[in-house]
XYZ file of C-alpha atoms in Angstrom:
685
model
C -3.112 28.157 -12.027
C -1.175 27.280 -15.178
C -1.721 24.371 -17.524
C 1.066 22.234 -18.830
C 1.652 18.891 -20.461
C 2.721 16.298 -17.919
C 5.120 13.515 -18.779
C 3.763 10.183 -17.622
C 7.133 8.665 -16.793
C 6.706 5.699 -19.109
C 5.993 6.509 -22.749
C 6.295 10.212 -23.345
C 3.697 12.825 -22.547
C -0.085 12.957 -22.233
C -2.601 15.710 -22.679
C -3.424 17.409 -19.399
C -6.862 16.901 -17.910
C -9.025 19.993 -17.778
C -9.901 19.544 -14.107
C -8.278 21.477 -11.294
C -5.870 18.813 -10.069
C -3.957 17.139 -12.869
C -2.234 20.160 -14.444
C -0.264 20.802 -11.258
C 3.287 19.593 -10.719
C 4.160 16.202 -9.327
C 1.197 14.165 -10.506
C 1.823 10.616 -11.605
C -0.260 8.677 -14.125
C -3.223 8.681 -14.426
C -2.955 12.373 -13.433
C -6.180 12.344 -11.441
C -4.950 13.526 -8.039
C -2.280 15.878 -6.800
C -0.094 14.812 -3.910
C -1.413 16.299 -0.660
C 0.302 14.941 2.471
C -2.053 14.506 5.418
C 0.252 16.723 7.498
C -0.242 19.745 5.209
C -3.732 20.229 3.812
C -6.893 22.234 4.562
C -8.921 21.283 7.614
C -12.142 19.363 7.112
C -15.020 20.111 9.476
C -17.922 17.690 9.499
C -21.437 18.693 10.648
C -21.703 19.293 14.404
C -17.883 19.186 14.600
C -17.847 15.403 14.241
C -14.381 13.903 14.162
C -15.213 10.971 11.868
C -17.717 10.555 9.043
C -18.703 6.881 9.131
C -20.381 5.151 6.220
C -21.559 1.553 6.178
C -21.589 -0.151 2.778
C -23.569 -3.387 2.388
C -22.588 -4.867 -0.976
C -25.791 -6.262 -2.467
C -24.667 -8.192 -5.514
C -25.697 -10.561 -8.254
C -23.195 -12.936 -9.827
C -24.538 -14.569 -12.977
C -24.901 -18.341 -13.183
C -23.456 -18.394 -16.711
C -21.817 -14.998 -17.283
C -20.483 -14.020 -20.696
C -16.838 -14.711 -21.304
C -14.603 -11.760 -20.478
C -11.405 -11.460 -22.537
C -9.318 -10.284 -19.561
C -10.797 -11.851 -16.466
C -12.439 -15.139 -15.586
C -15.416 -14.638 -13.286
C -15.471 -18.080 -11.711
C -11.900 -19.347 -11.365
C -12.593 -22.425 -9.211
C -14.138 -24.536 -11.979
C -15.533 -24.236 -15.495
C -18.841 -22.387 -15.525
C -21.162 -22.739 -13.755
C -19.482 -22.747 -10.368
C -22.486 -23.887 -8.375
C -20.686 -23.591 -5.036
C -19.539 -20.005 -5.633
C -22.861 -18.983 -7.143
C -24.878 -20.611 -4.384
C -22.760 -19.054 -1.638
C -23.513 -15.578 -2.963
C -27.145 -16.398 -3.627
C -27.424 -17.318 0.064
C -26.609 -13.699 0.862
C -29.674 -12.386 -0.956
C -32.033 -15.161 0.184
C -31.002 -15.270 3.851
C -28.037 -13.148 4.907
C -29.365 -9.815 3.639
C -32.403 -9.967 5.889
C -30.373 -10.861 8.938
C -27.975 -7.971 8.254
C -30.789 -5.518 7.571
C -32.356 -6.276 10.958
C -29.100 -5.471 12.766
C -28.537 -2.280 10.753
C -32.115 -1.246 11.570
C -31.553 -1.889 15.246
C -28.698 0.641 15.329
C -30.329 3.178 13.035
C -27.693 2.891 10.323
C -28.177 4.997 7.202
C -26.558 2.521 4.829
C -25.021 3.099 1.406
C -25.800 -0.065 -0.509
C -23.217 -0.872 -3.158
C -25.729 -2.519 -5.466
C -25.571 -4.479 -8.686
C -28.630 -2.847 -10.220
C -29.837 -6.146 -11.694
C -30.753 -6.964 -8.079
C -33.911 -4.891 -8.621
C -34.867 -7.263 -11.474
C -33.880 -10.588 -9.923
C -34.711 -9.873 -6.274
C -37.428 -7.186 -6.208
C -38.071 -7.767 -2.498
C -34.451 -6.962 -1.689
C -34.619 -3.809 -3.791
C -37.864 -2.724 -2.136
C -36.434 -3.381 1.335
C -33.470 -1.094 0.656
C -35.664 1.686 -0.708
C -38.142 1.426 2.179
C -35.299 1.828 4.655
C -34.086 4.970 2.935
C -30.714 3.463 2.069
C -28.642 5.276 -0.503
C -28.168 3.130 -3.590
C -24.654 3.354 -5.008
C -24.011 1.675 -8.337
C -21.886 -1.448 -8.244
C -22.566 -1.968 -11.921
C -25.397 -4.052 -13.369
C -23.869 -7.442 -12.585
C -20.740 -8.230 -10.595
C -19.694 -10.527 -13.433
C -19.453 -7.835 -16.149
C -16.433 -5.586 -15.946
C -15.680 -2.074 -17.111
C -12.077 -3.015 -17.861
C -13.162 -4.795 -21.061
C -15.365 -1.954 -22.365
C -14.467 0.687 -24.906
C -15.501 4.271 -24.206
C -18.758 4.023 -26.156
C -19.865 0.946 -24.228
C -18.842 2.432 -20.896
C -20.742 5.655 -21.592
C -23.849 3.589 -22.351
C -23.268 1.652 -19.129
C -23.705 4.798 -17.005
C -26.866 5.748 -18.860
C -28.251 2.277 -18.162
C -27.324 2.462 -14.462
C -29.021 5.851 -14.072
C -32.142 4.735 -15.901
C -32.460 1.442 -14.025
C -32.235 3.066 -10.608
C -34.692 5.786 -11.540
C -37.209 3.338 -13.009
C -36.987 0.803 -10.169
C -36.618 3.098 -7.172
C -37.290 6.634 -8.330
C -33.836 7.648 -7.118
C -30.998 9.601 -8.700
C -27.646 7.870 -8.951
C -24.871 9.851 -7.248
C -21.847 7.559 -7.084
C -20.265 4.232 -7.932
C -18.044 1.463 -6.676
C -17.309 -0.163 -10.017
C -18.337 -3.787 -10.560
C -15.655 -5.991 -8.965
C -13.472 -2.855 -8.784
C -12.860 -2.791 -12.537
C -12.007 0.476 -14.280
C -10.770 1.948 -17.495
C -8.581 5.009 -17.879
C -11.702 7.018 -18.782
C -13.897 5.877 -15.869
C -13.767 9.086 -13.760
C -14.328 11.235 -16.868
C -17.378 9.272 -17.955
C -18.788 9.129 -14.414
C -18.551 12.900 -14.089
C -19.967 13.392 -17.585
C -23.002 11.316 -16.541
C -23.593 13.544 -13.512
C -22.220 11.334 -10.740
C -20.466 13.181 -7.904
C -18.375 10.517 -6.156
C -16.161 7.540 -6.954
C -15.416 4.879 -4.324
C -12.665 2.913 -6.103
C -9.731 4.961 -4.783
C -8.330 3.558 -1.522
C -5.632 6.199 -1.157
C -6.699 8.424 1.737
C -8.576 8.894 5.017
C -10.361 11.971 3.664
C -12.309 12.843 0.496
C -10.110 14.057 -2.351
C -10.935 15.943 -5.576
C -10.450 13.933 -8.760
C -9.480 15.699 -11.975
C -11.733 15.112 -15.000
C -11.131 16.025 -18.598
C -14.396 17.935 -18.772
C -13.681 19.945 -15.631
C -16.653 18.503 -13.715
C -16.322 18.192 -9.940
C -15.837 14.585 -8.863
C -14.881 13.398 -5.376
C -13.059 10.279 -4.229
C -14.809 8.910 -1.115
C -12.576 6.456 0.769
C -13.956 2.931 0.516
C -12.052 0.182 2.302
C -10.315 -3.039 1.424
C -9.009 -3.211 4.987
C -12.340 -3.028 6.862
C -14.036 -5.252 4.326
C -15.355 -8.667 5.251
C -14.190 -10.265 1.985
C -10.416 -9.814 2.511
C -10.717 -10.040 6.312
C -12.360 -13.455 6.253
C -10.400 -14.596 3.190
C -7.231 -13.966 5.202
C -8.436 -16.482 7.786
C -9.364 -13.878 10.382
C -12.429 -14.432 12.516
C -15.429 -12.244 13.221
C -14.065 -11.233 16.627
C -10.892 -9.907 15.007
C -12.966 -7.973 12.478
C -14.715 -6.292 15.403
C -11.387 -5.482 17.046
C -10.025 -4.033 13.795
C -13.061 -1.790 13.349
C -12.953 -0.573 16.948
C -9.236 0.243 16.720
C -9.707 1.961 13.352
C -12.370 4.294 14.710
C -10.478 5.037 17.918
C -7.317 5.992 16.025
C -9.166 8.140 13.477
C -11.094 9.949 16.204
C -7.831 10.756 17.970
C -6.093 11.906 14.783
C -9.006 14.156 13.783
C -7.803 16.695 16.354
C -4.795 17.517 14.155
C -4.621 20.158 11.468
C -6.273 18.055 8.765
C -9.458 17.678 10.798
C -12.261 15.191 10.140
C -11.587 11.723 8.795
C -13.679 9.185 6.873
C -14.180 5.557 7.867
C -15.915 2.955 5.723
C -17.002 -0.546 6.747
C -17.797 -2.784 3.765
C -20.062 -5.775 4.319
C -21.420 -8.626 2.180
C -24.639 -10.477 3.083
C -23.169 -13.872 2.138
C -20.367 -13.327 4.679
C -21.428 -11.009 7.506
C -25.008 -12.236 7.230
C -24.009 -15.736 8.317
C -25.548 -16.894 11.618
C -22.148 -17.364 13.273
C -21.039 -13.799 12.392
C -24.136 -11.658 12.782
C -23.672 -11.066 16.517
C -20.203 -9.723 15.739
C -21.789 -7.130 13.446
C -23.999 -6.037 16.329
C -20.985 -5.819 18.648
C -19.119 -3.746 16.059
C -21.997 -1.316 15.545
C -22.520 -0.978 19.271
C -19.078 0.606 19.480
C -19.107 2.517 16.192
C -22.510 4.104 16.758
C -21.975 5.049 20.414
C -19.886 8.206 19.939
C -21.321 11.708 19.766
C -18.381 12.833 17.620
C -19.101 10.306 14.840
C -21.301 11.433 11.959
C -22.911 8.299 10.534
C -23.846 9.302 7.011
C -24.204 8.009 3.483
C -21.436 8.298 0.932
C -23.515 10.834 -0.987
C -23.979 13.016 2.092
C -20.231 12.960 2.768
C -19.434 13.784 -0.859
C -21.963 16.608 -0.989
C -20.673 18.164 2.234
C -17.137 18.040 0.867
C -18.240 19.604 -2.428
C -20.136 22.374 -0.658
C -17.541 23.252 1.966
C -14.056 21.945 1.122
C -13.607 20.990 -2.544
C -12.428 24.370 -3.809
C -9.983 24.835 -0.935
C -8.510 21.358 -1.487
C -8.235 21.954 -5.232
C -6.356 25.216 -4.722
C -4.171 24.157 -1.790
C -0.442 23.686 -2.272
C 1.602 22.352 0.641
C 4.101 24.674 2.234
C 7.349 24.186 0.325
C 9.819 21.976 2.097
C 13.535 22.719 1.905
C 14.542 21.496 -1.546
C 17.755 21.752 -3.558
C 17.853 24.539 -6.123
C 16.821 22.441 -9.072
C 14.008 22.061 -11.573
C 11.845 18.918 -11.288
C 12.469 16.487 -14.095
C 10.002 14.402 -16.060
C 10.295 11.169 -18.030
C 13.552 11.008 -19.925
C 14.893 14.368 -18.693
C 16.287 13.289 -15.347
C 19.815 14.352 -14.363
C 22.583 12.425 -16.036
C 24.027 9.547 -14.053
C 27.068 10.475 -12.010
C 30.166 8.745 -13.375
C 31.819 6.883 -10.537
C 35.443 5.967 -11.229
C 36.342 2.390 -10.328
C 38.996 1.846 -7.718
C 41.597 -0.797 -7.102
C 40.299 -4.358 -7.213
C 40.199 -5.997 -3.794
C 41.198 -9.584 -3.235
C 38.348 -12.075 -3.125
C 37.727 -14.236 -0.042
C 39.148 -17.701 -0.009
C 36.943 -20.626 -0.835
C 34.758 -18.798 -3.357
C 34.161 -19.871 -6.919
C 34.809 -17.943 -10.134
C 31.836 -15.838 -11.295
C 31.340 -17.856 -14.468
C 31.049 -21.080 -12.497
C 28.794 -19.356 -9.995
C 26.430 -18.193 -12.689
C 26.390 -21.119 -15.086
C 28.396 -23.993 -13.683
C 27.573 -27.299 -11.978
C 27.015 -27.731 -8.244
C 30.093 -26.937 -6.154
C 30.892 -29.684 -3.662
C 33.195 -27.745 -1.369
C 33.260 -26.202 2.067
C 31.732 -22.778 2.555
C 29.049 -20.821 0.779
C 27.947 -21.519 -2.801
C 28.243 -17.852 -3.780
C 31.134 -15.382 -3.553
C 29.651 -12.618 -1.404
C 30.292 -13.752 2.167
C 31.864 -16.636 4.057
C 30.219 -19.257 6.232
C 30.133 -18.121 9.861
C 28.072 -20.023 12.463
C 26.827 -17.797 15.261
C 28.295 -19.745 18.223
C 31.815 -19.613 16.791
C 32.091 -15.857 16.394
C 34.003 -13.441 18.534
C 31.843 -11.195 20.663
C 29.988 -8.353 18.948
C 28.849 -5.377 21.018
C 26.667 -2.393 20.214
C 27.546 1.049 21.605
C 27.156 1.275 25.357
C 27.238 -2.503 25.630
C 23.595 -2.769 24.533
C 22.636 -6.388 23.832
C 20.071 -5.393 21.204
C 19.960 -2.841 18.400
C 16.645 -1.905 16.790
C 16.306 -0.183 13.450
C 13.339 0.521 11.185
C 13.104 0.552 7.403
C 10.030 2.222 5.925
C 9.458 1.194 2.320
C 8.196 3.819 -0.134
C 7.830 2.301 -3.570
C 5.652 2.995 -6.551
C 3.426 0.659 -8.552
C 2.990 2.009 -12.069
C -0.318 2.267 -13.875
C 1.442 1.319 -17.123
C 4.800 -0.435 -16.551
C 7.199 -0.554 -19.502
C 6.771 -3.530 -21.787
C 8.709 -6.505 -20.485
C 9.166 -5.077 -16.976
C 9.151 -7.724 -14.257
C 6.995 -7.600 -11.138
C 6.340 -10.291 -8.564
C 3.508 -12.653 -9.351
C 2.539 -12.588 -5.681
C 2.737 -8.817 -5.304
C 0.812 -7.683 -2.264
C -2.096 -5.253 -2.150
C -5.689 -5.313 -3.324
C -7.804 -8.457 -3.439
C -6.160 -10.305 -6.298
C -4.267 -9.305 -9.410
C -6.726 -7.517 -11.688
C -6.381 -6.441 -15.315
C -5.235 -2.872 -15.814
C -6.224 -0.578 -14.285
C -5.868 -2.395 -10.974
C -7.237 0.341 -8.698
C -6.924 -1.529 -5.367
C -3.303 -2.477 -6.040
C -2.323 0.965 -7.256
C -4.211 3.375 -5.034
C -3.581 1.596 -1.749
C 0.129 2.331 -2.108
C -0.705 5.964 -2.672
C -2.420 5.806 0.726
C 0.986 5.035 2.209
C 2.557 8.097 0.602
C -0.296 10.444 1.545
C -1.249 9.194 5.016
C 0.387 6.018 6.317
C 4.007 7.154 6.269
C 3.295 10.043 8.649
C 1.483 7.730 11.061
C 4.462 5.356 11.149
C 6.933 8.198 11.569
C 5.003 9.451 14.585
C 5.048 5.999 16.180
C 8.767 5.508 15.575
C 9.659 9.011 16.757
C 7.552 8.574 19.889
C 9.675 5.559 20.813
C 12.889 7.204 19.569
C 13.650 4.534 16.992
C 15.870 5.763 14.154
C 14.347 5.532 10.676
C 15.734 4.589 7.279
C 13.345 5.092 4.357
C 13.879 3.003 1.220
C 12.814 5.032 -1.819
C 12.626 4.040 -5.471
C 13.363 6.375 -8.370
C 9.760 7.128 -9.308
C 8.912 8.093 -5.744
C 11.989 10.321 -5.506
C 11.234 11.952 -8.855
C 7.552 12.682 -8.225
C 7.246 13.158 -4.442
C 9.950 15.740 -3.836
C 7.944 17.399 -1.053
C 7.820 14.091 0.782
C 11.526 13.407 0.246
C 12.478 16.814 1.651
C 10.087 16.304 4.567
C 11.708 12.954 5.423
C 15.166 14.506 5.400
C 13.981 17.376 7.604
C 12.704 14.799 10.105
C 16.144 13.191 10.287
C 15.394 10.065 8.250
C 18.105 8.372 6.241
C 17.209 7.609 2.614
C 18.132 4.283 1.035
C 17.863 3.291 -2.620
C 15.195 0.856 -3.813
C 15.511 0.611 -7.611
C 13.178 2.188 -10.144
C 9.722 0.907 -9.129
C 7.974 -2.103 -7.628
C 6.871 -2.892 -11.167
C 10.439 -2.863 -12.529
C 12.119 -5.443 -10.318
C 15.740 -6.236 -11.163
C 16.415 -9.949 -11.611
C 19.108 -12.054 -13.250
C 17.104 -11.795 -16.467
C 18.279 -8.197 -16.801
C 21.573 -7.474 -18.475
C 24.440 -5.970 -16.520
C 23.972 -2.694 -18.380
C 20.263 -2.592 -17.541
C 20.898 -3.216 -13.876
C 23.682 -0.647 -13.706
C 21.376 1.937 -15.292
C 18.526 1.151 -12.852
C 20.862 1.563 -9.878
C 22.221 4.837 -11.261
C 18.740 6.194 -11.931
C 17.641 5.561 -8.346
C 20.793 7.006 -6.790
C 20.662 10.078 -9.017
C 16.952 10.637 -8.377
C 17.457 10.593 -4.608
C 20.519 12.831 -4.840
C 18.606 15.257 -7.065
C 15.651 15.316 -4.652
C 17.578 15.882 -1.430
C 21.146 16.796 -2.364
C 22.840 13.654 -1.018
C 23.206 10.255 -2.703
C 22.197 7.213 -0.667
C 24.798 4.776 0.639
C 22.266 2.154 1.798
C 20.120 -0.045 -0.432
C 17.046 -2.271 -0.110
C 16.228 -3.804 -3.492
C 12.730 -3.523 -4.950
C 10.660 -6.378 -3.479
C 13.860 -7.677 -1.859
C 14.943 -9.253 -5.172
C 18.513 -9.247 -6.494
C 20.347 -10.574 -9.503
C 23.595 -12.465 -8.944
C 25.379 -9.224 -9.916
C 23.578 -6.878 -7.547
C 25.996 -6.575 -4.603
C 28.942 -6.022 -6.939
C 27.155 -3.365 -9.003
C 25.911 -1.634 -5.869
C 29.436 -1.503 -4.464
C 30.641 -0.018 -7.751
C 27.952 2.677 -7.404
C 29.095 3.644 -3.905
C 26.548 1.674 -1.857
C 28.112 0.312 1.337
C 25.061 -0.900 3.301
C 22.789 -3.666 2.008
C 19.408 -4.646 3.470
C 18.314 -7.520 1.230
C 19.551 -10.641 3.032
C 17.458 -11.885 6.020
C 20.088 -14.445 6.910
C 21.424 -13.609 10.388
C 20.937 -11.695 13.633
C 24.225 -9.825 13.366
C 25.728 -7.672 10.609
C 28.177 -9.328 8.245
C 30.713 -8.095 5.710
C 29.973 -8.504 2.004
C 32.929 -9.009 -0.336
C 31.699 -8.049 -3.809
C 35.105 -6.911 -5.077
C 36.333 -8.891 -8.049
C 33.147 -10.899 -8.517
C 32.438 -9.317 -11.911
C 35.113 -8.535 -14.457
C 35.844 -4.817 -14.554
C 33.468 -4.038 -11.674
C 35.215 -2.662 -8.603
C 34.467 -0.613 -5.522
C 35.715 2.978 -5.939
C 38.744 4.055 -3.947
C 37.923 5.541 -0.566
C 34.533 3.873 -0.209
C 33.750 1.658 2.759
C 33.480 -2.100 2.596
C 29.914 -3.281 2.181
C 27.989 -4.458 5.252
C 24.820 -6.524 5.091
C 22.295 -5.655 7.810
C 19.974 -8.658 8.042
C 16.296 -7.818 8.144
C 14.137 -9.866 10.489
C 11.851 -11.360 7.855
C 9.400 -12.953 10.296
C 8.315 -9.506 11.523
C 8.282 -7.894 8.058
C 4.730 -6.548 7.711
C 4.270 -7.789 4.146
C 5.691 -11.236 4.856
C 3.792 -11.685 8.118
C 0.499 -9.883 7.614
C -0.044 -10.293 3.894
C 1.642 -13.455 2.672
C 1.479 -15.580 5.822
C -1.833 -14.060 7.019
C -0.605 -13.755 10.598
C -3.153 -12.167 12.922
C -2.445 -8.775 14.449
C -1.987 -10.401 17.840
C 0.409 -12.851 16.209
C 2.393 -10.022 14.589
C 2.602 -8.265 17.950
C 3.872 -11.490 19.514
C 6.498 -11.982 16.780
C 7.959 -8.507 17.323
C 7.892 -8.518 21.108
C 8.882 -12.157 21.497
C 11.797 -11.880 19.090
C 13.040 -8.692 20.728
C 12.896 -10.186 24.231
C 14.747 -13.344 23.169
C 17.392 -11.449 21.173
C 17.892 -9.050 24.082
C 18.474 -11.915 26.494
C 20.758 -13.902 24.181
C 22.695 -10.767 23.245
C 23.509 -10.266 26.914
C 24.122 -13.885 27.893
C 25.643 -15.643 24.879
C 29.245 -15.373 23.766
C 28.411 -14.014 20.293
C 27.019 -10.850 21.874
C 24.670 -8.193 20.506
C 21.798 -8.899 18.129
C 19.984 -6.797 15.543
C 16.220 -6.451 15.062
C 15.582 -4.619 11.782
C 11.871 -3.951 11.294
C 10.497 -3.425 7.785
C 7.275 -1.475 7.386
C 5.135 -0.474 4.425
C 3.040 2.639 5.033
C 0.089 1.336 3.029
C 0.042 -1.807 5.191
C 1.462 -1.173 8.675
C 0.425 2.474 8.359
C -3.297 1.650 8.422
C -4.826 3.000 11.671
C -5.692 -0.339 13.240
C -2.292 -1.847 12.415
C -0.241 1.181 13.489
C -2.062 0.951 16.819
C -0.762 -2.608 17.302
C 2.754 -1.714 16.150
C 2.810 1.222 18.562
C 2.128 -1.063 21.505
C 4.658 -3.659 20.331
C 7.379 -1.037 19.960
C 6.640 0.312 23.428
C 7.282 -3.159 24.837
C 10.496 -3.534 22.836
C 11.991 -0.245 23.991
C 10.888 -0.948 27.575
C 13.455 -3.780 27.664
C 16.101 -1.123 28.308
C 19.658 -0.980 26.949
C 18.377 -0.940 23.369
C 20.547 0.824 20.799
C 18.896 2.441 17.780
C 20.418 3.997 14.673
C 19.878 4.355 10.943
C 21.044 1.619 8.593
C 24.249 3.425 7.637
C 25.061 4.201 11.270
C 24.540 0.571 12.258
C 26.741 -0.551 9.373
C 29.442 1.976 10.254
C 29.648 0.603 13.775
C 29.586 -3.004 12.569
C 32.355 -2.358 10.050
C 34.781 -1.623 12.890
C 34.010 -4.900 14.692
C 33.183 -7.606 12.149
C 36.202 -9.459 10.864
């Protein structure tokens, strides 16, 4: 195994870690893990051939009444300190809820892994004694949940681990084996310092359904044990879901993981994270019992502590995982590039300028001018066209409904370039955290490693054609995955550079043109063919975007959720000197159905899983009927899916059932985005 310096894709190169993982090709910052797709990795076998290793993580915490000021993060955001309501709510958990939860865990014989702020042993000695008497594993959750690693320098963080180890040994006589960092705060050195201190597992990486080796600069063996922000009562109840839905989520999660454990990758890991101030409430505690009744009733489930899971992986699978390289997919004959050395942008010669549609305004007035009091649209890209007044549109075979799917593969950078724009309301994690935001960053990696394959299986089972929107960083660093998608017959669409480098009207025309070229070139370099479809990063455009995309050879656009039928875009002549090349097709906009978009529905609107199922099936049934009966004809249901979100086991289970109901309508046409646009181009005037 050779060592090499790895470019980080943002600001030059970094020294390689000395561990077994980072020096390999295709690692992104922070160079801790190598990409291992769930469909090509060594098989994990749990004790007694269990399919799932289940660990239950009560979070036993102490939030300080008057915590010290943190330069990056305010502990109590509701009011100036003290926040008596927030403090008292959490204090309830230790005074009342903990004991109620402990009784239920005892009843089912759960060997818990308590994610513990170690100051609990000082402030609540009875709680500490109760955990030790029960034989629970004590995992560090820091000293207080109001003091964060992200504000520490390396000297202070090294002392922090020494203090954690000493406190647990002095209070409980136990050795510390792992950590979920306080309030999921980390520094770039956290895994190195954990391993240096003798810890064997880290629970802050939410990127897989199996343990994964983590590279460390000292070469020590450290394991990522999958914790969960999905089966975690804090986000579940914060998203306005009830206890009964939490039970349903947990049941579905286990059932799916048990079924999937029969594949080549073998045993899976499932974590349920609980908090005494939430799950220990009187109106929720019976739901915990109902959940455990299902989870603990299977002979093929190994209920263990996080330390037991980590130790088994270290003893039996770590070395094989560290050495494994996926079977090479069919790739173009090219050398992978790294930051700044990507292939040069292809020069695309402009063609003859097309005439602009009537009723549109000059670009200068569109960008900077006063309101336009005139008939038609207030932008130059398409004309006003009410659905009832259109001539009939028909899909192939006379189908009243077409269904397509767009899987979104984008990358969130650990260190975005200075000045790069990202959405304030970006989804993922609990809330926006200071760098390094592990929940936000690693959960998307889950989509690349696990979730995308689960979604592909669902879509292929129901024979729904797939378009995958890929940004430049994903194309540049996940070439195995790109080749695998092409081999499975997926179409690739462009997505920009990264989710953390969103193009807006604040960018210059040159900057936007370069971002488009980088994405197109990266995809072409990875698979041999440039994309002709595009779905902008986070669905955000500048006023120039359609015109610049047309200039770059893009003829299918997926950004505008404004209709139920395709429509022609007329970007020619909008920008001076920007024209569609000769011989390229006119641009078609395929409207996405925003209400069913997993991010929009499940994350931002907090729709329940049953509600999401109803949106998809209800919309499909209505569109199918109106497409057959109304004069305008066929409709389009374009489904957008993010592997880190819809690809979670319990959500993919719901989507699978919804898609079965959609395809059962009969006479449903399916095709990739470019194929749908090609057909529409022949019919839409």
